[in-house]
Structures are given as structure tokens and as C-alpha cells.
Coordinates of C-alpha atoms in Angstrom, one line a residue:
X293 CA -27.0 72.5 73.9
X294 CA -23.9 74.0 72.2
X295 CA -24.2 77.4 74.1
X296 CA -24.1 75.1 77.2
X297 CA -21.3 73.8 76.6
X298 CA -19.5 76.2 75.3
X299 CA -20.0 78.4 78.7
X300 CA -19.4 75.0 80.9
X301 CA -15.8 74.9 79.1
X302 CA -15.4 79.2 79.8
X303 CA -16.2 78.4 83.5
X304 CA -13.6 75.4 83.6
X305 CA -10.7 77.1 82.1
X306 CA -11.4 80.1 84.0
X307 CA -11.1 78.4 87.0
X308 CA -8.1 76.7 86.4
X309 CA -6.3 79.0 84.9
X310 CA -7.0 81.2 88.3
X311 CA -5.8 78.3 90.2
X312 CA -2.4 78.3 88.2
X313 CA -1.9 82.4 88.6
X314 CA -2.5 82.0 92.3
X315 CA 0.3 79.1 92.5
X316 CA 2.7 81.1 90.3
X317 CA 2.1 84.2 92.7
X318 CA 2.6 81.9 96.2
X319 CA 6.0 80.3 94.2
X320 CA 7.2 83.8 93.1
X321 CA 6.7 85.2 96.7
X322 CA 8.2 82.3 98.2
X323 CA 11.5 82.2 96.1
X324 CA 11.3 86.0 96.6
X325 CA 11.1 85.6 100.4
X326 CA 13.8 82.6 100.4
X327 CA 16.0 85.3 98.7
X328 CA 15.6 88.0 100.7
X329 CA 16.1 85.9 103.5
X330 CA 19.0 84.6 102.1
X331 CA 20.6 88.0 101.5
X332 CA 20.1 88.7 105.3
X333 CA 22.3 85.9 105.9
X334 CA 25.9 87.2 107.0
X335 CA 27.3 84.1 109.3
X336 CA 27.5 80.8 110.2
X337 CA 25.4 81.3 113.8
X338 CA 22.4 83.5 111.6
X339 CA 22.6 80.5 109.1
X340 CA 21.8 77.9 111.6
X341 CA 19.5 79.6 113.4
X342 CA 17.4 80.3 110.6
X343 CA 18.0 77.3 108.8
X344 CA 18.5 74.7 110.9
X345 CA 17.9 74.8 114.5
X346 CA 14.2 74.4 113.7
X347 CA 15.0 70.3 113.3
X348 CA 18.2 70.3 115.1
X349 CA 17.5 71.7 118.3
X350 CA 17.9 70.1 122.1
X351 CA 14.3 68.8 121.9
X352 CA 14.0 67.3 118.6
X353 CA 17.8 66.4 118.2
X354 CA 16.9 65.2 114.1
X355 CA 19.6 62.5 113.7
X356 CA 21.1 63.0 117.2
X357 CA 22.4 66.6 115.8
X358 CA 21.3 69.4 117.9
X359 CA 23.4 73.2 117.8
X360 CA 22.1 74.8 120.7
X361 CA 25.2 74.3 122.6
X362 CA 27.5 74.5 119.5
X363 CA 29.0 78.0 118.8
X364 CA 29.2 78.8 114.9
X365 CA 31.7 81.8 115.6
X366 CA 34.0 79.4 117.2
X367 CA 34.1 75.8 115.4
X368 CA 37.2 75.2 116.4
X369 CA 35.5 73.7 119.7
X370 CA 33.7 71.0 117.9
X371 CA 35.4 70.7 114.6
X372 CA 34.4 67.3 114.0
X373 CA 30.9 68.6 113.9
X374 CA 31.4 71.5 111.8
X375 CA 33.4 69.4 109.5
X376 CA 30.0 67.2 108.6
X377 CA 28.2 70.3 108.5
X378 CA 30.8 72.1 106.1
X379 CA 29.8 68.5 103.6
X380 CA 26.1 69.2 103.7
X381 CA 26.9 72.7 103.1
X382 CA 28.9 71.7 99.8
X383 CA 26.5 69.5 98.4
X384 CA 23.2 71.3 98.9
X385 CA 22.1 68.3 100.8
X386 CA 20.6 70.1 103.9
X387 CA 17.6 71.4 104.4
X388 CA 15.8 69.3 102.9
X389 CA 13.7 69.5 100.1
X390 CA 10.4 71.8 100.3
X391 CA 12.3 73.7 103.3
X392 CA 13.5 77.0 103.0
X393 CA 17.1 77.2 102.0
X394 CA 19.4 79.9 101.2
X395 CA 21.0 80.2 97.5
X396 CA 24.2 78.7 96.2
X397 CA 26.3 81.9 97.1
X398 CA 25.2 81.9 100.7
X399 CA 25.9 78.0 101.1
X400 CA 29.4 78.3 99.7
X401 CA 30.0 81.9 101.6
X402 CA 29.2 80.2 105.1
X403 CA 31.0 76.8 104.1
X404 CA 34.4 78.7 103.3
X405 CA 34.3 80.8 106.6
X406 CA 33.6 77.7 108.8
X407 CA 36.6 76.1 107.0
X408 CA 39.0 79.2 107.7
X409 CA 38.0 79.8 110.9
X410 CA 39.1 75.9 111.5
X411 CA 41.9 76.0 109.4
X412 CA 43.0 78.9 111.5
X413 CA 42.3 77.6 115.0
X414 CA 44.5 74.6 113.8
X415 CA 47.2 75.9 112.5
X416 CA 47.8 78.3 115.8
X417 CA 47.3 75.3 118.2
X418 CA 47.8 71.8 116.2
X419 CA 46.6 69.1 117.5
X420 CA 47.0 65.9 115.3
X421 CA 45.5 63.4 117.8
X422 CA 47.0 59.7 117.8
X423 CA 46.5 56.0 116.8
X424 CA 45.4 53.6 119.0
X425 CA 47.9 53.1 122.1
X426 CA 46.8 49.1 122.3
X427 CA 47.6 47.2 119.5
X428 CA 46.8 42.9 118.8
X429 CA 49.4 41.3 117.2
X430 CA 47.8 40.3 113.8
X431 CA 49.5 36.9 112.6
X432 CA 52.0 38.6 110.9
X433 CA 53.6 39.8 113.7
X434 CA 52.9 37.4 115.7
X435 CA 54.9 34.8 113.6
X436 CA 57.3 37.0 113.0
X437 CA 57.7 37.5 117.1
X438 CA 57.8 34.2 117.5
X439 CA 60.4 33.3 115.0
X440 CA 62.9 36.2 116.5
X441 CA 62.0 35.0 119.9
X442 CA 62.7 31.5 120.0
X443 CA 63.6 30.8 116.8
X444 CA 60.8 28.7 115.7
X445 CA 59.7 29.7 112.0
X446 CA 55.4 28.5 112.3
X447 CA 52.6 28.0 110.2
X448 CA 50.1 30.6 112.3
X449 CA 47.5 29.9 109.7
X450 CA 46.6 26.7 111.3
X451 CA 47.0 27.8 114.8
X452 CA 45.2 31.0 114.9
X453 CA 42.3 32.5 113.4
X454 CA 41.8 34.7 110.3
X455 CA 42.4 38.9 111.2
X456 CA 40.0 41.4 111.1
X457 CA 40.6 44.3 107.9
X458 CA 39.6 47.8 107.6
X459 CA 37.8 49.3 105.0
X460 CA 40.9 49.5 103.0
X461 CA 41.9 46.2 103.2
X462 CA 44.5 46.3 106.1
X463 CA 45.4 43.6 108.9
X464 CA 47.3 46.1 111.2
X465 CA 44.9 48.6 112.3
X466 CA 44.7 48.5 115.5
X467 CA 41.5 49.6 116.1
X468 CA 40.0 46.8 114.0
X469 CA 41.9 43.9 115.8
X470 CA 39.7 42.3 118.4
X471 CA 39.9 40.0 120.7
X472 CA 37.3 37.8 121.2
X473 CA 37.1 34.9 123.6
X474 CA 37.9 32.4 120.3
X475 CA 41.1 34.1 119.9
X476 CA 41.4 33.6 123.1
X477 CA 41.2 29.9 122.7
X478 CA 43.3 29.4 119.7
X479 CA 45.9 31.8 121.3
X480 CA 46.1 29.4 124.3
X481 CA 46.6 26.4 122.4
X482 CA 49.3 28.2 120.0
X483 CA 51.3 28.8 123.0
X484 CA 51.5 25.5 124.4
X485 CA 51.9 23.9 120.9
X486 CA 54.7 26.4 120.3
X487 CA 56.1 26.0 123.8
X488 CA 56.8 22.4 123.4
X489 CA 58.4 22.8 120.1
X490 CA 60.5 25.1 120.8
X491 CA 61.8 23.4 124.6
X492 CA 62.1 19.8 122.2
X493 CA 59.5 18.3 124.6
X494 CA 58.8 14.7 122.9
X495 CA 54.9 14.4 121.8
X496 CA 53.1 11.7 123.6
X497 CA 52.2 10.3 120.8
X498 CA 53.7 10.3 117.0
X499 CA 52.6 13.3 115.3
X500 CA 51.4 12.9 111.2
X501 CA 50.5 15.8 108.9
X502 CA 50.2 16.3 105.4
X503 CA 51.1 19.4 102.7
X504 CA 48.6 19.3 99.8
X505 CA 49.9 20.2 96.7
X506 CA 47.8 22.5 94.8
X507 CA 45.5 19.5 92.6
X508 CA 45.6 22.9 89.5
X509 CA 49.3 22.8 89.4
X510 CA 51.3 21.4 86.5
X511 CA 54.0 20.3 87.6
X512 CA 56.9 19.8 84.5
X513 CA 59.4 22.0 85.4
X514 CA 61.2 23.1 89.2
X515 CA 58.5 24.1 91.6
X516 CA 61.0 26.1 94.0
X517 CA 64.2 27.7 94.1
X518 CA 65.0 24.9 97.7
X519 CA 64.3 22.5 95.6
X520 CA 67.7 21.0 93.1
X521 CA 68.6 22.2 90.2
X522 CA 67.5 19.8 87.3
X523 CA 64.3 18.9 89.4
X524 CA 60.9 19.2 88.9
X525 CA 57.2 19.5 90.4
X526 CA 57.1 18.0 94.1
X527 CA 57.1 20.6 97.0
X528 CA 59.7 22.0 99.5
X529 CA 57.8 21.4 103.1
X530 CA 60.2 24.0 105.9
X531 CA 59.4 21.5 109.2
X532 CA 60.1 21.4 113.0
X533 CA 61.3 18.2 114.0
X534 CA 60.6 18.5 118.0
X535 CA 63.1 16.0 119.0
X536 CA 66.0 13.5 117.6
X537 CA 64.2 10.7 116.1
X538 CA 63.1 8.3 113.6
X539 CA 60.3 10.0 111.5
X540 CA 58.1 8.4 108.2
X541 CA 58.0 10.1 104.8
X542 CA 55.0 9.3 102.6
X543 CA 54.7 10.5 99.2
X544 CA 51.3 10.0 97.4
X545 CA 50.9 10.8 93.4
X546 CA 48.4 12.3 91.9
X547 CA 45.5 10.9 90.4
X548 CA 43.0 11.2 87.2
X549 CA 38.9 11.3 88.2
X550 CA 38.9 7.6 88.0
X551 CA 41.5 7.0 91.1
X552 CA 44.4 6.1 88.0
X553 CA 47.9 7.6 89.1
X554 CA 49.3 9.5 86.0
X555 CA 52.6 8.9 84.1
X556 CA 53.2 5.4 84.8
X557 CA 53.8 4.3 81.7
X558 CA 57.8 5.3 82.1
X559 CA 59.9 4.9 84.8
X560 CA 60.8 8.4 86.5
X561 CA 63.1 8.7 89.8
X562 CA 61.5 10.5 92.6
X563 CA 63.9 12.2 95.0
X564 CA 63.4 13.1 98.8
X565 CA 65.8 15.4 100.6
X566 CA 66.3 17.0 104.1
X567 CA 68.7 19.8 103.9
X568 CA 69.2 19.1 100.6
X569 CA 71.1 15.7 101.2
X570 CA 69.7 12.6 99.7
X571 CA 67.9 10.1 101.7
X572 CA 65.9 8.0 99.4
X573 CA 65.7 7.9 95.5
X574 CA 62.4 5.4 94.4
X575 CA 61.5 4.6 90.7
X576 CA 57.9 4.9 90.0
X577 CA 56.5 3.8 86.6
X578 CA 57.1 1.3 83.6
X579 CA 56.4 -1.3 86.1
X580 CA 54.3 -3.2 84.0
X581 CA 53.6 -4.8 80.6
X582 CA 50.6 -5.8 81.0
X583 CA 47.7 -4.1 78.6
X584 CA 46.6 -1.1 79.3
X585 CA 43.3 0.4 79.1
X586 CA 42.5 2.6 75.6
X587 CA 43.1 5.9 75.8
X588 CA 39.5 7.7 76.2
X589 CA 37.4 4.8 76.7
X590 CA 38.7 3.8 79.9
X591 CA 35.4 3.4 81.5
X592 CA 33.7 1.0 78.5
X593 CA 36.7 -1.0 78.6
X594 CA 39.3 -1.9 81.3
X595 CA 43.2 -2.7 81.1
X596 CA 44.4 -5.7 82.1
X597 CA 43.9 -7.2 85.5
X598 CA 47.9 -6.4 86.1
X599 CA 47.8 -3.3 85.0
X600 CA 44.5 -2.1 87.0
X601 CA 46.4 -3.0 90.1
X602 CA 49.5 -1.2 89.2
X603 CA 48.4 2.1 88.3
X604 CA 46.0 2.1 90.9
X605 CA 48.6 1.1 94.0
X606 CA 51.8 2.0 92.5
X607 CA 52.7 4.7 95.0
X608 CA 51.6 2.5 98.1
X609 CA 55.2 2.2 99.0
X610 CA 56.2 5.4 98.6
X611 CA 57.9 6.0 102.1
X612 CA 60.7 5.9 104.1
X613 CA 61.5 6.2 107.7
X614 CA 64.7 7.9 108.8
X615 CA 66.3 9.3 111.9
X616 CA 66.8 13.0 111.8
X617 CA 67.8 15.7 114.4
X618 CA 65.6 18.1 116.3
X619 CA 64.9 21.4 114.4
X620 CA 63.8 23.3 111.9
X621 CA 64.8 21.8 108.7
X622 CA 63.2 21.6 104.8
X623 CA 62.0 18.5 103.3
X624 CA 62.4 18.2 99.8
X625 CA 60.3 16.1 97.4
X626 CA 61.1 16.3 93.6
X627 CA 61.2 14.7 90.3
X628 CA 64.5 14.3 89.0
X629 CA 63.6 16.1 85.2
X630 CA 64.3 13.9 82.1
X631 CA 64.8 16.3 79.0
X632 CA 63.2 14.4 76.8
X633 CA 59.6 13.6 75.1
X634 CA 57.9 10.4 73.6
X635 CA 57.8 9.4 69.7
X636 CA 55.0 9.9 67.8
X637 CA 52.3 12.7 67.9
X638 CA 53.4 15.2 71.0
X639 CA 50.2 15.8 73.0
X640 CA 50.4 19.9 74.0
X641 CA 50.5 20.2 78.0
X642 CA 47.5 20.1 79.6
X643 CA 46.8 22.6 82.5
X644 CA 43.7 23.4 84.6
X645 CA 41.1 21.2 85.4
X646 CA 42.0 19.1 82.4
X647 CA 44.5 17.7 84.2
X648 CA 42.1 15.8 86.4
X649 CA 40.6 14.3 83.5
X650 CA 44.0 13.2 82.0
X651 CA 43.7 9.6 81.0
X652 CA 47.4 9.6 78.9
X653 CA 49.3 6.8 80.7
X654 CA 52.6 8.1 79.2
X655 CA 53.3 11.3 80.6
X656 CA 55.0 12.9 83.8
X657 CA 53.8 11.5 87.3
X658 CA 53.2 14.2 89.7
X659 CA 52.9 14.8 93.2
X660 CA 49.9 14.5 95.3
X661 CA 51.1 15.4 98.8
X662 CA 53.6 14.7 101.4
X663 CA 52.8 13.3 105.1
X664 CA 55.6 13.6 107.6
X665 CA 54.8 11.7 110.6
X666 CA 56.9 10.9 114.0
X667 CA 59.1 10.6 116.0
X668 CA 59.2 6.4 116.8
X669 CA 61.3 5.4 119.8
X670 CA 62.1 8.0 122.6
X671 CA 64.2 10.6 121.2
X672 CA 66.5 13.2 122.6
X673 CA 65.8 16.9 122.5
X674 CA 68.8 17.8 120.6
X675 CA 70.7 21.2 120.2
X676 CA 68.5 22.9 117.9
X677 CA 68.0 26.7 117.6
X678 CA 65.7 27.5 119.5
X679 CA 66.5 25.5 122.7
X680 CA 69.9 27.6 121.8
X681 CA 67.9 30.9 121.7
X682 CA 66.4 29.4 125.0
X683 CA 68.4 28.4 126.9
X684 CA 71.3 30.8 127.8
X685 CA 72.5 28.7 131.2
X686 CA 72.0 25.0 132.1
X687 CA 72.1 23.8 136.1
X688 CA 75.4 21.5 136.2
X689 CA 73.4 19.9 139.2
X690 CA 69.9 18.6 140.6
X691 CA 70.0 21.9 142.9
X692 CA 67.2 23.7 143.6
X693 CA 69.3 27.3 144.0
X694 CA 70.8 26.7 140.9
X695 CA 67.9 25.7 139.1
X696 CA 66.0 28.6 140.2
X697 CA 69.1 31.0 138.9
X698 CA 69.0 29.8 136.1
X699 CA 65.7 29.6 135.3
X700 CA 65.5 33.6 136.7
X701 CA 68.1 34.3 134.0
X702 CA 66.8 33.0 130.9
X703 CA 63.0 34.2 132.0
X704 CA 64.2 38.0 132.3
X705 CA 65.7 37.7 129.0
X706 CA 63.1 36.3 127.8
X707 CA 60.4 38.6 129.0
X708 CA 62.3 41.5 128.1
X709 CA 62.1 40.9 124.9
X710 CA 58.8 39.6 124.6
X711 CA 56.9 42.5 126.5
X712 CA 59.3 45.1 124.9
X713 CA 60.4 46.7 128.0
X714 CA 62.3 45.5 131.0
X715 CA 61.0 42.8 132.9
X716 CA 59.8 43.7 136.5
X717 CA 59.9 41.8 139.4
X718 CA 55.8 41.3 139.4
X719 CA 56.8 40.0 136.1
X720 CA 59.1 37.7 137.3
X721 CA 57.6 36.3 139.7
X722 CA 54.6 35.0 137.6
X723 CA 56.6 33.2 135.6
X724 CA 58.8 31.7 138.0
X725 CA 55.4 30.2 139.7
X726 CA 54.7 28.3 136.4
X727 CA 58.7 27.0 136.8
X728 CA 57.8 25.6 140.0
X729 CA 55.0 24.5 138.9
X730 CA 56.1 22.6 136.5
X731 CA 58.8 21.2 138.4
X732 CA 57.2 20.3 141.2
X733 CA 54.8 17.7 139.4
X734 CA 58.0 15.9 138.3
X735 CA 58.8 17.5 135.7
X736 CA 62.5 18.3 134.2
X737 CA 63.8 21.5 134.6
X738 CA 63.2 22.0 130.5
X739 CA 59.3 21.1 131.8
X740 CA 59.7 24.0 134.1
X741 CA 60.8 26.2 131.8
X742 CA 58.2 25.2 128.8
X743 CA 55.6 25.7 131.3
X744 CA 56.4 29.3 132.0
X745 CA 57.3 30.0 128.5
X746 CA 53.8 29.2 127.8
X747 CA 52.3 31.2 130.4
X748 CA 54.7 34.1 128.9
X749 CA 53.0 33.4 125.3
X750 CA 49.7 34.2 126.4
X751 CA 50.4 37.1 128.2
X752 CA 48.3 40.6 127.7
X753 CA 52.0 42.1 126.9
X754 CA 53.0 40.2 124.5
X755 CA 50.3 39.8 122.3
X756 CA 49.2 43.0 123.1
X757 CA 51.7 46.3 121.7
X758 CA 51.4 48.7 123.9
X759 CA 52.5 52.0 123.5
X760 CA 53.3 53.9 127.0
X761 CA 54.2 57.6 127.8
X762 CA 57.3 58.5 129.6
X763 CA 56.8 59.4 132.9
X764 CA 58.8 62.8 131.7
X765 CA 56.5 63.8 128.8
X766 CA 53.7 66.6 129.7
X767 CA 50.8 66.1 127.4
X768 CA 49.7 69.1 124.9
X769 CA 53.2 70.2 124.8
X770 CA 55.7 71.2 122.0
X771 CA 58.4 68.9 121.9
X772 CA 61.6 69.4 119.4
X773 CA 62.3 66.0 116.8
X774 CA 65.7 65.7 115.4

């Protein structure tokens, strides 16, 4: 039995030891065969044929890469190809595993003479390319066309929609910057909402709108350089009044989790401005006597009935309602700063979301937001800047001539500028249909002209940059910069 198996276990590693030679042998004739082919390799065009044109080849076309038609003595003519073949030749990547492939010397030999023979074709005959030649406004710009246009300084943020980025993070590439049929939209409605503004065309109805203050922010010290010295938290609002009117301030304060406004145990003066001039000074705070509620246990146990209602209403009156003149102007809502602190135990200054969960009834009030609505009674359009940046001539008389020279006068200008090159009379002559247009539905001529502007806003060049070549300039020629 043990002679059995002792000749069973002879045959077995006999065999496989045969089977390893013969694998050693077929791997040392391969790498033997891969070397000598490798040494036979002198060029780029022997390299590929050997190599590669197996897989990438007009028939098979192995990730849509074929060089049958590509000419490895010449690169030049398809550089962008040879430049993703010079990476696979770096990195070793191509051909692929269990294919033959030539040795490190030969991948780096043919890699450095595709790159010369590139390097070389380019610097006799350079060709740098260009950017795109159509270029979409991102918001940026186009608030910043806007406000040097007709002098309107907007919020784009609400009116349009967020910009595409590249893969570095930039809004102004142009060849990222779509336009899709939202954009579209959005731009239309920018346009007339900016139109209007900027003519002073009354709203049919009062407008409201409220700025948030960030809920996060503490609010002890001066929250902005427009806002007065010796002031503190609040917010500086920059806001187009359209026309001359009577418009309503509301201030609301900010509140704790359970709907308590904070600091009302002292009285504080609360300041609005326009233009930095004074138009209202209210006291909030110490407006009661009643009992309060204990500190940290205000939901077992209330205050007093009186002091429930105060520091849950004390900023209901918190508005005023003043005439003020068309234009851009900045609202101001402060704190006038007391430099001083309560007896006792100082509490440190809570920031964060602490703050709405700050049940310390003395302490500094704080803003919640501010709502501007208006205007009340039919107002006038005013002289603000932009109807100055508008309108350069006004028609002494109900004449339709005269109207219609005017109105050609301040639509060149304006078109020049907003297309970036002069105005032509195909140009023109859209925009003087929207005039008419506008007039003739009994409109004013400043209805005219805020029609047209609008159909100038929305026009391919202007929110469109567009860069032309003169008529003079030969392409793939050598021109001298100084």
C-alpha cells in the first residue's frame, strides 16, 4: 500500500512540475519575443501599427479611436489626438493588460518624439485658437450693465436664475452659460420689472417686500458702515422708490422659540433713516411692570396677563408712513447703542442658535426684518437718476414729429450702448415700433419709451456679448500688438 502511494505522489509531482517548466518556457519566450519586438521599434507609425491598430482600426474603432487615417510622422495634423495618445504612452496605460507591449524605453522614446515633432510644428506656425465669440451675461454683468445703463442699482438674485460654473468654480465661462427657455422667462420679466423702475411708471397696485435679517446674527454692535455712528444691529436696505410718494415702514423684532420679543425689559430707541436723515425715532421696551415670567421655566409658569401681551405685541406698531422721492435711496434701521450693562451677575453674550432660545427679558432687542411697502395716493415720477440717464430730450409739445425725435434720439443712445456697437437703422426701427406701440394704446410718451426699453432689455445683443471680426482682418494671419 505504501509503494502505491509513494509512486502515485512521483507521478503527481512529476506532472506538475512539467506543467510549471512548460509555463516558465512559453513566459520566457513571450517576454523574449515582446522584447525583440520591442527593439524593432524605431517610430511612432511602426509603434501603432504594431501595437495598436489591431483594436483601433476603421472597423473596430475601440472607444471611437481609429489611426488608419492618422499620420504618426506628422502629428501636427491632429494634435489633439496625439496629445491623448502621448498620456497613455506616459502612464503605461495602453495596451492593455495580457497584450503585447513594448518596454519602458520604447514607450518614453516614442512619447518624446510625438511631443517634439508637435512642439515643433507649433512653434513654426502658432496657432493658439480662441474663446468663445458668444458670451451670456451671467448676473454679474448683467447688474452691473444695468446699473451703468440706466442707473438702476438691482437685486438680480430675485429676478434671475442661479449661473451655470465650470469645473473650476467660475460664472463667466462662456461656454458654460446657457440659455434655456427658463432664463428666457425670468429674463423677460426682469426687463419689464426693470423698465418700469427705471421710466418711474407708478405700480398698479402698492408694492410690499421684506429684508430678512440673518435670525444667527448678534446684533450688539454697528451692523454697517451706512448705518450711524453710535448705532447698532438693524440693517441698511439700498431701495428704488419708483415714483414720489407716500410709502409704509414696518420694523418687526426678533423673537425667542416661544414667539417672546427679546430685550423688553429696558426701554431702547430704535431709529429709521432714509439718506441718513431722521424720520422716526420709537421707544420699545420697559413698557411694563407687570410680573414677568421666571427666567427658564417659562413654559411651567407664565408672566402676568399684562406682561404676556406686551412682550408678545410690543412691536405691532412699529411703522411709519412717509412721503419720499422717486429713486434709489438707503433705508436705514438701527439701534441707537447704550454703553452700558445691567447690575448684578453679567450673563456672557450669547451667539448662535442660542439666541433663539434666549429667554433673558433684560437684554438688547434686535431686529427681525424690515418691510417697505408703497406708494399710497398717485404719485409723480420724479427726477431721479435714471429717468436723467434716460431721458436726454423731453417733447415741449403733444406733437407727433417731435415726439418721434425725440424718442429716435434717446433710443440710439441707448442702443449704442447697450449692444456695444453703433445702433443701425434695422435697430432702430424695432424699437421705435414698440414706441408706437406704446403710444398708440394711450399711453404717455414715458409709456412709449418704457415699452421699447423693454423690448431693448431682452434683446439677443444685449444679453448676449458678442465678439465680431473687422471686416479688415484676414484670418490665420500675423498681426503686430503694441
Amino acid at each position: 500500500m505504501r509503494i502505491l502511494t509513494r509512486q502515485l505522489l512521483g507521478v503527481v509531482c512529476g506532472r506538475a512540475l512539467l506543467v510549471t517548466g512548460a509555463f516558465l518556457l512559453v513566459c520566457a519566450t513571450e517576454s523574449v519575443v515582446w522584447a525583440q519586438a520591442s527593439e524593432e521599434v524605431t517610430g511612432p507609425q511602426e509603434l501603432i501599427e504594431r501595437y495598436c491598430s489591431s483594436c483601433h482600426n476603421d472597423r473596430i474603432q475601440t472607444a471611437g479611436l481609429s489611426f488608419d487615417r492618422l499620420d504618426g510622422l506628422n502629428p501636427s495634423d491632429d494634435a489633439e489626438v496625439w496629445e491623448r495618445t502621448i498620456v497613455k504612452l506616459r502612464s503605461g496605460a495602453m495596451p492593455p493588460p495580457g497584450r503585447p507591449r513594448p518596454d519602458v524605453d520604447t514607450y518614453h522614446a516614442v512619447a518624446s518624439q510625438l511631443e517634439a515633432s508637435i512642439d515643433q510644428a507649433a512653434a513654426v506656425s502658432p496657432n493658439p485658437g480662441r474663446t468663445s465669440t458668444t458670451h451670456r451675461l451671467n448676473r454679474t454683468e448683467y447688474r452691473n450693465a444695468i446699473r451703468d445703463l440706466l442707473a438702476v442699482d438691482i437685486d438680480v438674485d430675485s429676478l434671475l436664475p442661479g449661473d451655470e460654473t465650470s469645473d473650476t468654480g467660475f460664472d463667466n465661462n462662456a461656454d458654460v452659460l446657457s440659455m434655456t427657455t427658463s432664463q428666457l422667462e425670468r429674463y423677460l420679466s426682469a426687463a419689464r420689472h426693470i423698465s418700469r423702475l427705471a421710466v418711474g411708471v407708478a405700480p398698479l397696485a402698492p408694492q410690499f417686500e421684506t429684508f430678512d435679517v440673518p435670525l444667527l446674527l448678534a446684533q450688539n454692535d454697528r451692523q454697517s458702515e451706512h448705518l450711524p455712528l453710535g448705532s447698532r444691529g438693524g440693517r441698511a436696505i439700498r431701495y428704488h422708490f419708483p415714483v414720489d410718494g407716500e410709502y409704509l415702514f414696518k420694523i418687526d423684532l426678533r423673537t425667542n422659540w416661544q414667539d417672546y420679543i427679546l430685550g423688553m425689559g429696558t426701554a431702547q430707541l430704535l431709529d429709521v433713516r432714509i439718506d441718513g436723515v431722521l424720520v422716526k425715532r420709537f421707544t420699545v421696551g420697559g413698557g411694563t411692570t407687570a410680573r414677568a415670567a421666571p427666567v427658564t421655566f417659562t413654559i411651567a409658569e407664565k408672566g402676568a396677563p399684562e406682561w404676556e401681551e406686551y412682550v408678545l405685541n410690543a412691536d405691532q406698531n412699529l411703522e411709519v408712513r412717509v412721503p419720499v422721492e422717486a429713486g434709489s435711496r438707503l433705508v436705514g434701521v438701527s439701534f441707537v447703542r447704550d454703553l452700558w450693562e445691567p447690575e448684578g451677575i453679567l450673563k456672557p453674550h450669547q451667539v448662535g442658535e442660542v439666541l433663539s432660545n434666549d429667554e433673558a427679558y433684560h437684554g438688547n432687542a434686535s431686529v427681525s426684518s424690515v418691510s417697505i411697502a408703497g406708494p399710497y395716493g398717485t404719485g409723480e415720477s420724479g427726477e431721479s437718476a435714471s429717468r436723467r440717464a434716460i431721458f436726454s430730450c423731453r417733447p415741449t409739445t403733444v406733437n407727433v414729429n417731435m415726439e418721434r425725435n425725440c424718442a429716435t434720439a434717446i433710443l440710439s443712445r441707448l442702443a449704442r450702448r447697450a449692444y456695444r456697437r453703433p445702433a443701425n437703422d434695422d435697430d432702430l426701427s424695432t424699437l421705435l415700433s414698440f414706441f408706437d406701440r406704446g403710444r398708440q394704446s394711450g399711453g404717455s410718451f414715458d409709456r412709449g419709451i418704457q415699452l421699447a426699453l423693454e423690448r431693448l432689455l431682452v434683446d439677443p445683443d444685449f444679453l448676449l456679448r458678442i465678439e465680431r471680426d473687422p471686416d479688415s482682418v484676414q484670418p490665420d494671419r500675423s498681426y503686430q500688438l503694441s
